[in-house]
PDB file of C-alpha atoms and ligand atoms in Angstrom:
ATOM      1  CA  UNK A   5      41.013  53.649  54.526  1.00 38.00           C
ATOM      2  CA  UNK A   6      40.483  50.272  52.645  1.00 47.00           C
ATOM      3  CA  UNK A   7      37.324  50.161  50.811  1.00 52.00           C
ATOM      4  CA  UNK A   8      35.412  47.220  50.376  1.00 64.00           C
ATOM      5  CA  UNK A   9      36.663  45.378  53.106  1.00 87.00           C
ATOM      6  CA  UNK A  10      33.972  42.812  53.575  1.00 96.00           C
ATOM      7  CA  UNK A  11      31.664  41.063  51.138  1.00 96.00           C
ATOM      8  CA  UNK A  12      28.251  39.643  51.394  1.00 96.00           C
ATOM      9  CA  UNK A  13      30.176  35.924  51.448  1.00 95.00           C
ATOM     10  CA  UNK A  14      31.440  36.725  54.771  1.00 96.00           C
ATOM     11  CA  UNK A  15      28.400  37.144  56.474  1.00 97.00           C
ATOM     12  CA  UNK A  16      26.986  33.903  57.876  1.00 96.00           C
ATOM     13  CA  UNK A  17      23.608  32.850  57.655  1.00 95.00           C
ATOM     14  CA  UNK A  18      23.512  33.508  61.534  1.00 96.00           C
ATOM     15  CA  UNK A  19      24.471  37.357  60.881  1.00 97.00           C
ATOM     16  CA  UNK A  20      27.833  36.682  62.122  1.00 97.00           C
ATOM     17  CA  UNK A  21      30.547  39.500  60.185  1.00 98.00           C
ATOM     18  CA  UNK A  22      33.461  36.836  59.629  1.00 97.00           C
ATOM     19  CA  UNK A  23      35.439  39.751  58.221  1.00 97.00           C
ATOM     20  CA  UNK A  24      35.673  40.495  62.426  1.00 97.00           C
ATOM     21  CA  UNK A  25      36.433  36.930  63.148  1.00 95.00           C
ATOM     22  CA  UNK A  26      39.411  36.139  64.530  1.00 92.00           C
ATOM     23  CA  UNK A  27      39.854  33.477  62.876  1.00 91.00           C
ATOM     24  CA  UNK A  28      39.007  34.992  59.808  1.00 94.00           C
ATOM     25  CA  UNK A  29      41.369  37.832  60.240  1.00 93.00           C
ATOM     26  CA  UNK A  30      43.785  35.123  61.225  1.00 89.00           C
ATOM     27  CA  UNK A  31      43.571  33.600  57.939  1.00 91.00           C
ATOM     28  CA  UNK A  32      43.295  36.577  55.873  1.00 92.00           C
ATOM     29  CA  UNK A  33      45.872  38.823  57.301  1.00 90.00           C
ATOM     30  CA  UNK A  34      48.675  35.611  57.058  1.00 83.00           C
ATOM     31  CA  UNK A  35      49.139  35.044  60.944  1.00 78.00           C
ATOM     32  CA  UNK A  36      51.164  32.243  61.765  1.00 71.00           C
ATOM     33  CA  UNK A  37      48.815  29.247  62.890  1.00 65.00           C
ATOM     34  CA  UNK A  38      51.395  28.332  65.741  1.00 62.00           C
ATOM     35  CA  UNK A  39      50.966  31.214  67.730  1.00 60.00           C
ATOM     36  CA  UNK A  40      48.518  31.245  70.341  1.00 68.00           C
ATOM     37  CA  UNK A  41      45.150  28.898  69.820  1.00 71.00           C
ATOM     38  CA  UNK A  42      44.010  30.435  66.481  1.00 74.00           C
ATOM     39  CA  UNK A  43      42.304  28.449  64.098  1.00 82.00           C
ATOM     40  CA  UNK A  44      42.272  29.528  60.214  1.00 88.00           C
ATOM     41  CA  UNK A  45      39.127  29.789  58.946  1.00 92.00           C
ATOM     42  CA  UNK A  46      38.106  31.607  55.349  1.00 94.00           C
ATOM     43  CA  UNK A  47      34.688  32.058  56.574  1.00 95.00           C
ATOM     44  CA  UNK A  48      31.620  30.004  57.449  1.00 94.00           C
ATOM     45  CA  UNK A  49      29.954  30.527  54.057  1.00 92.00           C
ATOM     46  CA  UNK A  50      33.177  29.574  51.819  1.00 92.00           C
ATOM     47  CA  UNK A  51      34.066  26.821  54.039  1.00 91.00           C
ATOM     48  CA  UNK A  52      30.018  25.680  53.982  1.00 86.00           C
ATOM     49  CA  UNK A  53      30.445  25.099  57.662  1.00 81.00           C
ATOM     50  CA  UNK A  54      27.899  23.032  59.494  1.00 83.00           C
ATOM     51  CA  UNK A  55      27.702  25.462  62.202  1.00 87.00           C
ATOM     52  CA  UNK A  56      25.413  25.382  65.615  1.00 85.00           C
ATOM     53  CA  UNK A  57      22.517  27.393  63.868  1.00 91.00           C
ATOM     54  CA  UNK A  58      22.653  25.499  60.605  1.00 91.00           C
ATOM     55  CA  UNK A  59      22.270  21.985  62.117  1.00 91.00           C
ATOM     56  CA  UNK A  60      19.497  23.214  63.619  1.00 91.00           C
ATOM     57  CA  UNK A  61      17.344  24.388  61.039  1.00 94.00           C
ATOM     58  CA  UNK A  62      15.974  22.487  58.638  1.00 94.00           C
ATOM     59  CA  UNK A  63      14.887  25.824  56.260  1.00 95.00           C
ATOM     60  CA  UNK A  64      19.173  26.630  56.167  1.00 93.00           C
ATOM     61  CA  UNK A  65      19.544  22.591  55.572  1.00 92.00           C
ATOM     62  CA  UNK A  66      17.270  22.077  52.487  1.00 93.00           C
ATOM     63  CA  UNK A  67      18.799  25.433  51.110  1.00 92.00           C
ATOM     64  CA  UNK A  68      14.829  26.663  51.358  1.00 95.00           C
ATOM     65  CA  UNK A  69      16.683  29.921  53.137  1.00 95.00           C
ATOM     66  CA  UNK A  70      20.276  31.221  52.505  1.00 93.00           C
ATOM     67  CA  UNK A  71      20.550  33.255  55.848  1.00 95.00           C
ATOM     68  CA  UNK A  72      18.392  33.857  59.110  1.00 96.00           C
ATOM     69  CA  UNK A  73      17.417  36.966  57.628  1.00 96.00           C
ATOM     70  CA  UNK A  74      14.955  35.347  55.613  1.00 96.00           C
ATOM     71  CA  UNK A  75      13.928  33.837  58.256  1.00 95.00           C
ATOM     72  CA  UNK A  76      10.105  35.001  59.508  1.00 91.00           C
ATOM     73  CA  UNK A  77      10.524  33.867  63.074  1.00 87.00           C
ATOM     74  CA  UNK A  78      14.193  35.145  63.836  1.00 92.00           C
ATOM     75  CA  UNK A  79      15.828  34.680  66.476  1.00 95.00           C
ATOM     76  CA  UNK A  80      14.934  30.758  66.675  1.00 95.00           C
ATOM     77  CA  UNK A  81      16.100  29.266  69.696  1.00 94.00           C
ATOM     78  CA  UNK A  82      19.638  28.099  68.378  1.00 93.00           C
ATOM     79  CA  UNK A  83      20.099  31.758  67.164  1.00 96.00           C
ATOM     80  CA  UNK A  84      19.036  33.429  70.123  1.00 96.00           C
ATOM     81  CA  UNK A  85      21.312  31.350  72.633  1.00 95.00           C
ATOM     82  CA  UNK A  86      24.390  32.612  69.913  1.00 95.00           C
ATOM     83  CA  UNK A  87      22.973  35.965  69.890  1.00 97.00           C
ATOM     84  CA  UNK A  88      23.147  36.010  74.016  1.00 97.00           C
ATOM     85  CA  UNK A  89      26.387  35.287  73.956  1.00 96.00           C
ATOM     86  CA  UNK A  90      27.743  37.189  71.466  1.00 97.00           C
ATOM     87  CA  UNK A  91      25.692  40.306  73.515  1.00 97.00           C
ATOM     88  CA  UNK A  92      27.420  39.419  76.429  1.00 97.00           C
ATOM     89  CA  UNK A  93      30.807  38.536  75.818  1.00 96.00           C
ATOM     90  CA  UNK A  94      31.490  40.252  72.305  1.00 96.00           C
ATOM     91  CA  UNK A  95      28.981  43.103  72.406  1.00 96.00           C
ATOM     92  CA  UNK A  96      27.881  42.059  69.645  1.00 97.00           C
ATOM     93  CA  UNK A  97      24.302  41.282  68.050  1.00 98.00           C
ATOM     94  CA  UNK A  98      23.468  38.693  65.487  1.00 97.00           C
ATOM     95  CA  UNK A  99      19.813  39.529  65.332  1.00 97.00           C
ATOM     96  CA  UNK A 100      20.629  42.860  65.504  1.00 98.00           C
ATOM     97  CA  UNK A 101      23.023  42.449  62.307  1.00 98.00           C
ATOM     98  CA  UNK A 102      19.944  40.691  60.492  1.00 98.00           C
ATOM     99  CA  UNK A 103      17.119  43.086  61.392  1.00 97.00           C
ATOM    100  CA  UNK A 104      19.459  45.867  59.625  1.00 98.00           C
ATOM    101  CA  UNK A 105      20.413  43.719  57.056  1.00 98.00           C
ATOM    102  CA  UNK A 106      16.705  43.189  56.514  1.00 96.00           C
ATOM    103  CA  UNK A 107      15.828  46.687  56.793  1.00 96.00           C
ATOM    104  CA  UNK A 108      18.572  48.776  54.675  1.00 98.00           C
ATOM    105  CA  UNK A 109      20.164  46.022  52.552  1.00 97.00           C
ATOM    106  CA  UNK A 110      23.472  44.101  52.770  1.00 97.00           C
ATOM    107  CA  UNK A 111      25.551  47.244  51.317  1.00 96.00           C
ATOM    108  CA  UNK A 112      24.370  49.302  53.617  1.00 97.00           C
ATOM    109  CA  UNK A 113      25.133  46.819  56.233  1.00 98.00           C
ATOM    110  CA  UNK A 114      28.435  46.232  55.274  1.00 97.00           C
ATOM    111  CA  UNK A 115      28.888  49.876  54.753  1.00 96.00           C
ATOM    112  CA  UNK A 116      28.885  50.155  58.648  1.00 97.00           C
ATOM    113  CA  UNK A 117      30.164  47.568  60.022  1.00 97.00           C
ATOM    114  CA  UNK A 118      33.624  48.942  57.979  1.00 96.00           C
ATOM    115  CA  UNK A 119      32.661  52.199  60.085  1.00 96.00           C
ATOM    116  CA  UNK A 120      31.862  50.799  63.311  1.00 96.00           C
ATOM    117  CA  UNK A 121      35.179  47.672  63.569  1.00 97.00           C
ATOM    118  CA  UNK A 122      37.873  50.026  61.665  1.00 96.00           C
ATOM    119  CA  UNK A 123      40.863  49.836  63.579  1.00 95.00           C
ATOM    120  CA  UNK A 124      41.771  53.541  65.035  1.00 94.00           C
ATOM    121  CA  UNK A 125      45.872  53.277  64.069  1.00 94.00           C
ATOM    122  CA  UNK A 126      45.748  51.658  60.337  1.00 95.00           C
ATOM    123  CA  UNK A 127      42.406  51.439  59.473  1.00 94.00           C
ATOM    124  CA  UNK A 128      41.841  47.967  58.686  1.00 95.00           C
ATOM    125  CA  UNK A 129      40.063  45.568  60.796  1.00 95.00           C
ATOM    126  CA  UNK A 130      39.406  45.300  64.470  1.00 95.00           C
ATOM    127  CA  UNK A 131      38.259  41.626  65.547  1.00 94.00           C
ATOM    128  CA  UNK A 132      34.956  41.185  67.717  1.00 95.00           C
ATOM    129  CA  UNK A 133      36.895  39.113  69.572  1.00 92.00           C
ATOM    130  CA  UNK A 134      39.900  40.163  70.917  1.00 85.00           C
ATOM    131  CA  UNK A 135      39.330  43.853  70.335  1.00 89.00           C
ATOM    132  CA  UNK A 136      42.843  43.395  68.392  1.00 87.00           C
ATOM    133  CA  UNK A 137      43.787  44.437  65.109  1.00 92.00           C
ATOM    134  CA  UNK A 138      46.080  41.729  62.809  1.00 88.00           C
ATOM    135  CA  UNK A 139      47.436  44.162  60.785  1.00 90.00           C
ATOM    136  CA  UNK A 140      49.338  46.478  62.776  1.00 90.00           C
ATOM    137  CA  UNK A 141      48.996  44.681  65.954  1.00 79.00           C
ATOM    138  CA  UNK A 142      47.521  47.214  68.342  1.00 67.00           C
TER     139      UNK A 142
HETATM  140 ZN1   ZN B 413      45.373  48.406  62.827  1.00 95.01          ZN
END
């Protein structure tokens, strides 16, 4: 088992893990960007993305908040319609990622999310997306 397989810069303001993105593990784990549709992406917060929740919130703008989880009033309605769909498609919960963030810390957090997306066969990284792991391809 890898340890210390995410870092705090990985996780987005929105409480997205991009240490499960695809397109993260895409560009970390050196897949090939001709096969399939993947995009490369190093993460929102070291590529300072502009991202859906960003644009609209003037708090994340003005750099008065780093992440949501400052936030007093989370979800706001941009982060709630992301947090829908990652619940429905991805099982996945970006307000539930901040609340624990919020609660126990970012180690902590980080902690188990390498628990809960460690793939079964190799033990590195399953992606929220695909359910797939880059590394040994199960
Ligand atoms: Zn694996």
């Amino acid at each position: 088992m890898q340890k210390g397989k995410f870092s705090p810069e990985l996780i987005a303001p929105c409480g997205m893990n991009c240490g499960i993105c695809k397109n993260y593990l895409a560009y970390s784990r050196g897949v090939p960007e001709k096969k399939g549709k993947l995009s490369l992406c190093p993460g929102c917060l070291p590529r300072n993305r502009n991202c859906y929740v960003k644009r609209g919130c003037k708090k994340l703008r003005r750099n008065e908040i780093k992440s949501c989880y400052e936030c007093d009033d989370i979800p706001c309605e941009n982060l709630d319609h992301l947090d829908r769909r990652y619940r429905s498609h991805y099982d996945m919960s970006m307000v539930e990622n901040l609340r624990e963030i919020k609660e126990k810390g970012m180690k902590e957090f980080l902690k188990n999310q390498e628990e809960k997306y460690a793939c079964p066969e190799c033990g590195d990284v399953v992606s929220v997306h695909y359910g797939k792991c880059y590394t040994c391809k199960k």
